[in-house]
CSV table of C-alpha atoms and ligand atoms in Angstrom, one decimal:
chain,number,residue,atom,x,y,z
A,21,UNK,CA,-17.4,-0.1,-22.4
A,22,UNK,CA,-19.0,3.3,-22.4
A,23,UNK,CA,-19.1,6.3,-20.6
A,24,UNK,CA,-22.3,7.0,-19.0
A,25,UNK,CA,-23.9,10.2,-18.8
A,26,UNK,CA,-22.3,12.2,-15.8
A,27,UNK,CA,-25.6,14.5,-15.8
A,28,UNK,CA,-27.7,11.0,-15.0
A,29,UNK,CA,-27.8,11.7,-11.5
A,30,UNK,CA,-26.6,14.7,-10.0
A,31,UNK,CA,-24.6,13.6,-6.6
A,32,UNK,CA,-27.1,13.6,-3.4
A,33,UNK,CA,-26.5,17.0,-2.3
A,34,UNK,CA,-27.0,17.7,1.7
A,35,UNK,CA,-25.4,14.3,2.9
A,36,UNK,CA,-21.9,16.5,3.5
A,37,UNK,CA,-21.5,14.2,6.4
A,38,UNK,CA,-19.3,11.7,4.0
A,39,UNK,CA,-19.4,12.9,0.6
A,40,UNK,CA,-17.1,10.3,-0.8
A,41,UNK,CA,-18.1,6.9,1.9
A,42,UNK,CA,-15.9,4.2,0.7
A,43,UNK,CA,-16.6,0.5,1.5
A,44,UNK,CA,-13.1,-0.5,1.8
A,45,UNK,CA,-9.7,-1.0,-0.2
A,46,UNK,CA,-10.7,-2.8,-3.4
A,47,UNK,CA,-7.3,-3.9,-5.0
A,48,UNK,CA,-3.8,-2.3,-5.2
A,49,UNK,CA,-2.3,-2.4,-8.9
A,50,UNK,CA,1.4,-2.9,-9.9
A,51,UNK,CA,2.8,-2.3,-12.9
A,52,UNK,CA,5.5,-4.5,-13.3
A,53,UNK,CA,8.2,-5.7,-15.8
A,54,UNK,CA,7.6,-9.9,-15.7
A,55,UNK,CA,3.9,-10.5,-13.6
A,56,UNK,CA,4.4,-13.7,-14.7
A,57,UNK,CA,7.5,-14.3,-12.3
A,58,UNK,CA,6.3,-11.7,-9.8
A,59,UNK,CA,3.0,-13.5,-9.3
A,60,UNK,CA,5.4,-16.6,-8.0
A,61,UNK,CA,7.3,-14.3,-5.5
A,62,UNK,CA,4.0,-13.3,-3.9
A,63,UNK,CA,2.4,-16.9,-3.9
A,64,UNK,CA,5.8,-18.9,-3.2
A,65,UNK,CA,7.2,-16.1,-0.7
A,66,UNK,CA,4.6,-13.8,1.0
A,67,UNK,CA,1.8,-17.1,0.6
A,68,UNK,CA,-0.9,-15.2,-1.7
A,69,UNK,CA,-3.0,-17.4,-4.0
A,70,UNK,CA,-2.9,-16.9,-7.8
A,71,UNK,CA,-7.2,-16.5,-8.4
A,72,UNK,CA,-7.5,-14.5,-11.6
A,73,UNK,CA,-6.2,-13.9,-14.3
A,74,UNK,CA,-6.2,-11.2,-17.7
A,75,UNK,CA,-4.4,-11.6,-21.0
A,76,UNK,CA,-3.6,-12.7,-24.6
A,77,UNK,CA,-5.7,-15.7,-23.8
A,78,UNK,CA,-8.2,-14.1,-22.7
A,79,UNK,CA,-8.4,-11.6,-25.6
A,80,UNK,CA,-6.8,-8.8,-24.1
A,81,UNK,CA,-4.1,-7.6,-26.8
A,82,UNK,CA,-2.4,-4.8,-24.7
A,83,UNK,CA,-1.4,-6.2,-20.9
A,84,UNK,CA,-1.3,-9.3,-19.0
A,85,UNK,CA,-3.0,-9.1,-15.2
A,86,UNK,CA,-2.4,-11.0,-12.2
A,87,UNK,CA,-5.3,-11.3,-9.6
A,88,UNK,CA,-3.1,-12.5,-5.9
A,89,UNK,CA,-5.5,-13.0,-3.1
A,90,UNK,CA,-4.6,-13.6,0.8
A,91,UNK,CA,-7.6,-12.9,3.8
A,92,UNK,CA,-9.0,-9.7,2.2
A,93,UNK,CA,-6.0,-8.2,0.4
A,94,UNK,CA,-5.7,-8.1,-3.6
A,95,UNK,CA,-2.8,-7.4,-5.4
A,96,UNK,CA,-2.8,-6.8,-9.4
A,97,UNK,CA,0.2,-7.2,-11.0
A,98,UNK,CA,0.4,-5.8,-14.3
A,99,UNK,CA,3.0,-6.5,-17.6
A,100,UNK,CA,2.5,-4.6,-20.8
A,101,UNK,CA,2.6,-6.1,-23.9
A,102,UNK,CA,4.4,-3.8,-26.2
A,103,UNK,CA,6.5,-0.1,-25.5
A,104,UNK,CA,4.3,2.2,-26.3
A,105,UNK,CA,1.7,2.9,-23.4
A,106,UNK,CA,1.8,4.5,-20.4
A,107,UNK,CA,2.2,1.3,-18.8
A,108,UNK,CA,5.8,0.6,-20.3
A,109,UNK,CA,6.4,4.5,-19.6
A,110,UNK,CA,6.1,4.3,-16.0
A,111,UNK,CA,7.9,0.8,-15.4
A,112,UNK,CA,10.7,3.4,-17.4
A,113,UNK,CA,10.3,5.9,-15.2
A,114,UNK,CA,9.6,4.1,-12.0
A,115,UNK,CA,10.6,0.1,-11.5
A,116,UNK,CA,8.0,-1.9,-10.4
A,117,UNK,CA,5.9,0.6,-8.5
A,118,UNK,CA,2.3,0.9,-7.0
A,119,UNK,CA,-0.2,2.8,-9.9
A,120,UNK,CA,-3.5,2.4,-8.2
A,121,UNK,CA,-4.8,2.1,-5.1
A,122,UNK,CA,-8.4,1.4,-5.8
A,123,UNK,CA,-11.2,2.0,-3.4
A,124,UNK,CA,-14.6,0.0,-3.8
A,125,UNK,CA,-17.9,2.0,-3.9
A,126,UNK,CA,-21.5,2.3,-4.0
A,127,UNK,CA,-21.5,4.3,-6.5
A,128,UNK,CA,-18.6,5.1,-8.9
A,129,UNK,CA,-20.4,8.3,-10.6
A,130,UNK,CA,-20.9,10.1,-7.4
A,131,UNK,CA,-17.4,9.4,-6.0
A,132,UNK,CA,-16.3,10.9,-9.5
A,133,UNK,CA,-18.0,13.8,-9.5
A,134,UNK,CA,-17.7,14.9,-5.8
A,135,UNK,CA,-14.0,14.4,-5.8
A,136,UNK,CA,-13.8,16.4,-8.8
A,137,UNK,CA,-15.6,19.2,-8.2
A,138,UNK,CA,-13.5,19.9,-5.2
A,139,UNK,CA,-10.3,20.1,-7.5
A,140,UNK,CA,-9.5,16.2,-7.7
A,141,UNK,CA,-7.6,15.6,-11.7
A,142,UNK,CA,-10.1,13.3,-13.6
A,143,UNK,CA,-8.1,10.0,-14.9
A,144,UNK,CA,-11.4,8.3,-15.9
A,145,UNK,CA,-14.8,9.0,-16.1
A,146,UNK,CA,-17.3,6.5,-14.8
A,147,UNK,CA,-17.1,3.8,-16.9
A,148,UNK,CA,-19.6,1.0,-17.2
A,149,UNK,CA,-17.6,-2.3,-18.0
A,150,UNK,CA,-19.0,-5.6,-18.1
A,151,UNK,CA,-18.7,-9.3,-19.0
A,152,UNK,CA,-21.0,-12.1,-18.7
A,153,UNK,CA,-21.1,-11.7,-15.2
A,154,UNK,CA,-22.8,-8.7,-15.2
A,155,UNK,CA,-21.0,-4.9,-15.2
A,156,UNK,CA,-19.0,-2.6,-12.7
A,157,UNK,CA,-19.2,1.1,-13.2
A,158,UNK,CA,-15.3,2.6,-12.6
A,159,UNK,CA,-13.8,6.0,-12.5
A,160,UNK,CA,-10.5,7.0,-11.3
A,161,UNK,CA,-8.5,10.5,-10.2
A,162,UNK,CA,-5.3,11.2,-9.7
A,163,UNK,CA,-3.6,11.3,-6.7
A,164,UNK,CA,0.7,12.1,-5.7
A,165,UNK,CA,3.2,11.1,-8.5
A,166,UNK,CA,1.5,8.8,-11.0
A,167,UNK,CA,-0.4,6.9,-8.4
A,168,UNK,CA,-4.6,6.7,-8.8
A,169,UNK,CA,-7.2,6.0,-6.9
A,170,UNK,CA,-9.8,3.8,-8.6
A,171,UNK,CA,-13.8,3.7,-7.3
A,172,UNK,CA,-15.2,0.5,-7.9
A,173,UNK,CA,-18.4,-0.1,-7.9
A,174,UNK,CA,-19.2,-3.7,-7.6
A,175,UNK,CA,-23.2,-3.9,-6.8
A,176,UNK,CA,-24.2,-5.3,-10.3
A,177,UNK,CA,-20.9,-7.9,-10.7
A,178,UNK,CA,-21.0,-11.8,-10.2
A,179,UNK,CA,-17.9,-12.7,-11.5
A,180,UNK,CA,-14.6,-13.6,-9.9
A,181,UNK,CA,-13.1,-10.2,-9.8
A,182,UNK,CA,-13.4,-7.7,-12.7
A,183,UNK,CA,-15.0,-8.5,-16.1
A,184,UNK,CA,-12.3,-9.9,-18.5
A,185,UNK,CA,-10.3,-11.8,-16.0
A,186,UNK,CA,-10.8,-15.3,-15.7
A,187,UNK,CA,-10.4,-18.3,-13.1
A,188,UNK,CA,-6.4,-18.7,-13.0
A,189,UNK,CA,-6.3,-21.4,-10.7
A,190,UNK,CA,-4.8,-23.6,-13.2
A,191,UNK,CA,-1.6,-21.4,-13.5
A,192,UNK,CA,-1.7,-21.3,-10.1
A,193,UNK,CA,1.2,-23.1,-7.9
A,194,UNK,CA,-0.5,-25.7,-5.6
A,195,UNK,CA,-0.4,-26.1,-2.6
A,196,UNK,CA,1.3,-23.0,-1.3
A,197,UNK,CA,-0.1,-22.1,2.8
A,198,UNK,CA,-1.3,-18.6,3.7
A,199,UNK,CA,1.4,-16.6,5.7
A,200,UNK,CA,-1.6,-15.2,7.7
A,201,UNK,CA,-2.3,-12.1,6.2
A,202,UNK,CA,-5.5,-10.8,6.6
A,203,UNK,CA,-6.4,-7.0,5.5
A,204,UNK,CA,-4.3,-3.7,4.2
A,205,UNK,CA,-4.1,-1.6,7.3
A,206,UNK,CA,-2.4,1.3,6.1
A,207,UNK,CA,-0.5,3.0,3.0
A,208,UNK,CA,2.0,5.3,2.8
A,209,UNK,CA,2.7,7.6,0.3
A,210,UNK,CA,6.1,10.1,-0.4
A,211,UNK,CA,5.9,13.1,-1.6
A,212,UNK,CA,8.6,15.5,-2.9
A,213,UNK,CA,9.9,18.3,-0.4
A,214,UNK,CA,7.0,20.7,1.0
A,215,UNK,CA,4.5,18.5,-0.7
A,216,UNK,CA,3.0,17.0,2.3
A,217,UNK,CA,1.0,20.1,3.2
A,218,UNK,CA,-0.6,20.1,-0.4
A,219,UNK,CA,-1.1,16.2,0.0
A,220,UNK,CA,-2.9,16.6,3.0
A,221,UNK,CA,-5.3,19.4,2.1
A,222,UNK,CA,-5.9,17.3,-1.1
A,223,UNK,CA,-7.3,14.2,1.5
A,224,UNK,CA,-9.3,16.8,3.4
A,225,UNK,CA,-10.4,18.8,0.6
A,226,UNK,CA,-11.4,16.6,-1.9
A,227,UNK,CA,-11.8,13.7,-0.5
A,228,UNK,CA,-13.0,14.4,2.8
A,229,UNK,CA,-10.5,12.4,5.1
A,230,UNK,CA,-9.6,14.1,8.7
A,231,UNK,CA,-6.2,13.8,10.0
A,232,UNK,CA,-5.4,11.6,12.3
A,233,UNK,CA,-2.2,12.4,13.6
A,234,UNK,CA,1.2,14.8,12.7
A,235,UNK,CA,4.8,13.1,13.1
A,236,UNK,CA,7.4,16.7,12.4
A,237,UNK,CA,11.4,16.4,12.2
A,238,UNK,CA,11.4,16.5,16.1
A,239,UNK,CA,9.4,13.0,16.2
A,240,UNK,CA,11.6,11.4,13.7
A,241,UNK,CA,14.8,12.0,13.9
A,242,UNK,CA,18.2,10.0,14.4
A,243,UNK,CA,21.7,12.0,14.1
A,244,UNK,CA,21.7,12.0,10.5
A,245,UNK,CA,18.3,12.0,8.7
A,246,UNK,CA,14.4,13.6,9.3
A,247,UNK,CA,11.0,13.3,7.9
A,248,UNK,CA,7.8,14.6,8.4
A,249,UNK,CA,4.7,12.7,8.6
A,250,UNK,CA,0.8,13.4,8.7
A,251,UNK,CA,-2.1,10.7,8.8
A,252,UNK,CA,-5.3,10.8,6.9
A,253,UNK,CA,-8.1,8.7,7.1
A,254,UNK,CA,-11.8,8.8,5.8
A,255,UNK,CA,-14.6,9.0,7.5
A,256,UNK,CA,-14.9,5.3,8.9
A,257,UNK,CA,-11.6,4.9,9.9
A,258,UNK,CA,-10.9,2.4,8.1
A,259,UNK,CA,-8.7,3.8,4.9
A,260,UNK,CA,-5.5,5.3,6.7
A,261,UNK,CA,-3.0,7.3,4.4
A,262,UNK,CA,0.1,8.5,5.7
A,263,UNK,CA,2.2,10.9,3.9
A,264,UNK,CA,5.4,11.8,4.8
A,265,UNK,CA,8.2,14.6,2.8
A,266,UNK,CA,12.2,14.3,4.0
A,267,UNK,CA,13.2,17.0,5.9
A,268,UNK,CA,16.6,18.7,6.6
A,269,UNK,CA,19.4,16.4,8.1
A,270,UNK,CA,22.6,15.7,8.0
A,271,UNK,CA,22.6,13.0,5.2
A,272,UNK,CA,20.2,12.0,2.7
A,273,UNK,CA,16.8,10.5,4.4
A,274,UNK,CA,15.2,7.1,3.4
A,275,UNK,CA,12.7,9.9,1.5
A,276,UNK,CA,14.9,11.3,-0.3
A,277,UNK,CA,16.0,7.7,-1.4
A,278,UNK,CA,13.0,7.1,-2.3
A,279,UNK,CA,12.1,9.8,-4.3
A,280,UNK,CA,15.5,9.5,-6.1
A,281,UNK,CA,15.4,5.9,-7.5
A,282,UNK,CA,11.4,5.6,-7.9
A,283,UNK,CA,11.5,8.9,-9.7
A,284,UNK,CA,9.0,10.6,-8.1
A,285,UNK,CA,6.5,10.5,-5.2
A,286,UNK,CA,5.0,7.2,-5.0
A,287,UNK,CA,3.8,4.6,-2.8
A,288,UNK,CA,6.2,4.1,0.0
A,289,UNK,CA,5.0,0.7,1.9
A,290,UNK,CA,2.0,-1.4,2.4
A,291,UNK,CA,0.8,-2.2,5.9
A,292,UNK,CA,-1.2,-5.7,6.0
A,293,UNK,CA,-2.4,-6.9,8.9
A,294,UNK,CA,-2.1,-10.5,10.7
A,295,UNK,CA,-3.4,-11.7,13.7
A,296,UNK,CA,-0.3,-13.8,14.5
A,297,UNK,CA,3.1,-11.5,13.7
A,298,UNK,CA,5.6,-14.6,15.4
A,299,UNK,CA,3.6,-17.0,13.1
A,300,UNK,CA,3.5,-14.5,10.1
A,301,UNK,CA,6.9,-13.6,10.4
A,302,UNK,CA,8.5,-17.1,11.1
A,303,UNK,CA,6.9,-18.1,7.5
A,304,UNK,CA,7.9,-15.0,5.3
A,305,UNK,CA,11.6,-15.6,6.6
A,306,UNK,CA,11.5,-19.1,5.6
A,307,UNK,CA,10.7,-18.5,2.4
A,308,UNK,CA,12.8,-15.6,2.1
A,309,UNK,CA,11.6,-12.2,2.5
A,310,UNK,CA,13.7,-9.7,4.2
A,311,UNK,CA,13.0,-7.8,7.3
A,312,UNK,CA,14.5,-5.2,8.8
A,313,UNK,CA,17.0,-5.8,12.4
A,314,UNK,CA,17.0,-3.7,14.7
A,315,UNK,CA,19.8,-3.7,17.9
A,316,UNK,CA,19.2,-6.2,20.2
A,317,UNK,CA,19.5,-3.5,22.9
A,318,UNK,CA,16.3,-2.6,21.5
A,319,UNK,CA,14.7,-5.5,23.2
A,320,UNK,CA,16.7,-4.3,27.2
A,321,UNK,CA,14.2,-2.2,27.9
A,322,UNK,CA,11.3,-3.0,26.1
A,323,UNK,CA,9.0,-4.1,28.8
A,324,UNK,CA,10.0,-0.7,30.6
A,325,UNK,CA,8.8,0.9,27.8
A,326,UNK,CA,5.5,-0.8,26.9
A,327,UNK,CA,4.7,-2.6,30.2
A,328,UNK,CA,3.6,-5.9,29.9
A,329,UNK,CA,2.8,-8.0,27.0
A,330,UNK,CA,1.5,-11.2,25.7
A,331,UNK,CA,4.3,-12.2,23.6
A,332,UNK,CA,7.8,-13.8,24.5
A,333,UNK,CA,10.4,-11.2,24.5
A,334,UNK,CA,12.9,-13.4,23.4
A,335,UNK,CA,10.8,-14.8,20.5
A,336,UNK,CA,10.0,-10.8,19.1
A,337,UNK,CA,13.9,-10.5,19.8
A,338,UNK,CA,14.8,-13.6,18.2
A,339,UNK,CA,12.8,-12.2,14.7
A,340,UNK,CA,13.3,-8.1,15.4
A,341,UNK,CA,9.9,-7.8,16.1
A,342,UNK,CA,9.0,-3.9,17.3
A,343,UNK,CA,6.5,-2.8,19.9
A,344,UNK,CA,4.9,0.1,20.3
A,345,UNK,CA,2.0,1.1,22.9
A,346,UNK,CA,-1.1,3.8,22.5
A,347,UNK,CA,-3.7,4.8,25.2
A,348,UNK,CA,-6.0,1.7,22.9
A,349,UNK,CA,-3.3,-0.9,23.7
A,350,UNK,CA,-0.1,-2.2,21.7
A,351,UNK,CA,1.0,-2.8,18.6
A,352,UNK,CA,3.4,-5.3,16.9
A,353,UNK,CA,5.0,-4.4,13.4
A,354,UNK,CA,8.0,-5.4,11.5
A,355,UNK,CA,8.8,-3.7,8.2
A,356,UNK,CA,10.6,-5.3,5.1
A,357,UNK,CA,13.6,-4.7,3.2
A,358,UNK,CA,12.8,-3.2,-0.3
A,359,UNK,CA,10.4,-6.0,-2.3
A,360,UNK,CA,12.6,-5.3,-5.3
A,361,UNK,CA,16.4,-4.2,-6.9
A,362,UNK,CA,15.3,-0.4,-7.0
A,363,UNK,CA,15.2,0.7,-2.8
A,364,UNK,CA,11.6,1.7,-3.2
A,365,UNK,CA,8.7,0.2,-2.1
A,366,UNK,CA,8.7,-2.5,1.0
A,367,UNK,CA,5.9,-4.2,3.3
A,368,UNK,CA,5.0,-3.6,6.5
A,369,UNK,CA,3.7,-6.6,8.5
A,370,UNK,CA,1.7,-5.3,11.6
A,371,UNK,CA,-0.2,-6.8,14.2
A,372,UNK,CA,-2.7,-4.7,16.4
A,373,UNK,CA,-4.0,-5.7,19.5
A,374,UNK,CA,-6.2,-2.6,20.1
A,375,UNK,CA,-3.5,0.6,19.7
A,376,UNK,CA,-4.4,2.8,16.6
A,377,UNK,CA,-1.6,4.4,16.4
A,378,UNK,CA,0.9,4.1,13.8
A,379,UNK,CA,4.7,2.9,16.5
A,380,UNK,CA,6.0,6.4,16.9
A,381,UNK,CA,8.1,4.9,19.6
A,382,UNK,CA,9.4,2.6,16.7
A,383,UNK,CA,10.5,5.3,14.7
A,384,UNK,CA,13.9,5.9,16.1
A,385,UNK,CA,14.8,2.3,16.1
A,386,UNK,CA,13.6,1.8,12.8
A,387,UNK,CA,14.8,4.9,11.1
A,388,UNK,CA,18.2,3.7,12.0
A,389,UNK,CA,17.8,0.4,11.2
A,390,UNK,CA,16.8,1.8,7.2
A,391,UNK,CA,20.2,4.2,7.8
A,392,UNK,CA,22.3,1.0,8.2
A,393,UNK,CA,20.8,-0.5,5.0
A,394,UNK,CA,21.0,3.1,3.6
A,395,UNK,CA,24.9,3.1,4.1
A,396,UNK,CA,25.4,-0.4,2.7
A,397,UNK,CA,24.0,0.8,-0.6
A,398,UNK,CA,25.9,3.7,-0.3
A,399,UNK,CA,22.6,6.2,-0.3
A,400,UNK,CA,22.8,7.4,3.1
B,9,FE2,FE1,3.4,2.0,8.3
């Protein structure tokens, strides 16, 4: 590893079209307590395939890593190896949790420098790091809570994933089918009361998203809890960041949940895509994931609401499937319960068949559903 000169090349000035042009979601990093049984909850229940892997064996004396792959979505799960490092810290502090959503890159340097200069909080300067496959250059900033965003840039690497991890397909379990997820369509973070303005100026600002769309208290309601929501997304469309803040009710909102037993703002859910939610859905029960019900009343009106669809009613109803419709077309969705003990973070599976929009007719529906599962664990 070392740090290479930031003065090397001064970022293309002019080209303020897209200052910070991101490729796509690289990976999405969890710190966790026990990878090594996590990694069997993702392949056995939500069908990802163990690929790569980072540790003692490996030579790595301070964490062991987890590369899960399914369609185009990685997931890093990461274990320290002894208590003092920030990793152990924020288990502490925050349960298993989200630390980094990284973003792949042309070029690391420039997404560095041009995030920073407009205010972002440098985590890591760009960083060449290599292996016999050849070298990536990374950097990283901070971003709400303890979360990060990584740049990855990946031009000059052959290997599997990132140098030091090898092939883990021998630790992998065999033989476990896909569940038909395909790509990360969206991530949501919470932030702490009145924090979602600053949030979203820092997605403008500094990193040069637009918003897409603003959800207030009026929007998403139910007779006991609120939140506010704003969506950013970068200049292709194709990174989408909600953030949403609790505001004023009655009770205590999901948010407000949140933020109490992860300690902080944090990541909130993960939206993946599939291109069959009945199929998708149908396999994740069966091996156990949770989902969220809504009323079947939901489903008396549905086609009044969202006109006509491809799917069988009765098969969305039969697996409390919600649908939602934009001037683009409909959406399918269906959110999780929480993916672990603390009520934090939880999946969203979604299926788009051309709407863009993020099921604002859902909200009501679903925000209710989370109160009923709020009440049971006696946060509501
Ligand atoms: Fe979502």
């Amino acid at each position: 590893m070392d740090t290479l000169a930031t003065e090397k090349k001064a970022a293309s000035a002019g080209n303020s079209a897209d200052f910070l042009p991101l490729k796509n979601w690289d990976h999405i990093e969890f710190y966790c307590g026990n990878a090594k049984q996590s990694a069997f909850y993702y392949q056995y229940a939500m069908g990802f395939k163990l690929t790569a892997y980072s540790g003692l064996e490996t030579g790595n004396r301070e964490r062991a890593s987890y590369l899960l792959e399914q369609g185009k979505i990685k997931f890093v799960l990461t274990t320290p190896y002894h208590p003092d490092n920030f990793i152990s810290d924020h288990i502490k502090q925050h349960g298993d949790g989200v630390r980094d959503i990284a973003l792949e890159v042309d070029d690391a340097e420039s997404a560095f420098n041009e995030t920073v200069k407009r205010g972002a909080v440098p985590v890591m300067e760009p960083t060449k790091i290599e292996d016999e496959s050849g070298f990536i250059i990374r950097s990283a900033i901070k971003t709400y809570g303890d979360t990060l965003h990584s740049f990855i840039q990946r031009n000059n690497y052959k290997g599997l994933f990132l140098p030091g991890f090898v092939d883990a397909s021998a630790k992998a379990v065999q033989g476990i089918k896909d569940a038909g997820l395909r790509s990360v369509d969206h991530m949501v973070g919470n932030v702490e009361l009145g924090k979602m303005n600053f949030w979203v100026k820092f997605y403008g600002e500094t990193m040069g998203f637009s918003q897409l769309l603003s959800f207030d208290d009026k929007d998403i309601s139910t007779e006991y809890t609120a939140l506010m929501s704003k969506v950013m997304q970068n200049g292709t469309g194709k990174i989408k960041f909600p953030i949403n803040e609790p505001a004023a009710g009655k009770k205590k909102s999901q948010i407000d949940e949140y933020l109490e037993f992860y300690h902080g703002a944090g990541v909130q859910h993960i939206a993946m895509n599939t291109t069959n939610i009945v199929e998708t859905v149908s396999e994740l029960k069966r091996r156990g994931v949770e989902f969220l019900r809504v009323p079947t009343t939901y489903y008396k009106e549905l086609e009044a609401r969202v006109g006509k669809i491809d799917e069988d009613i009765d098969e969305l109803a039969k697996h409390g499937i919600l649908v939602d419709r934009d001037d683009d077309g409909y959406l399918l969705q269906l959110f999780s319960k929480p993916i672990e003990d603390r009520p934090t973070v939880f999946f969203e599976i979604i299926q788009r068949k051309g709407a863009k929009s993020f099921g604002k007719g859902n909200f009501k529906a679903l925000f209710e559903a989370i109160e009923r599962e709020q009440e049971i664990r006696g946060t509501l």
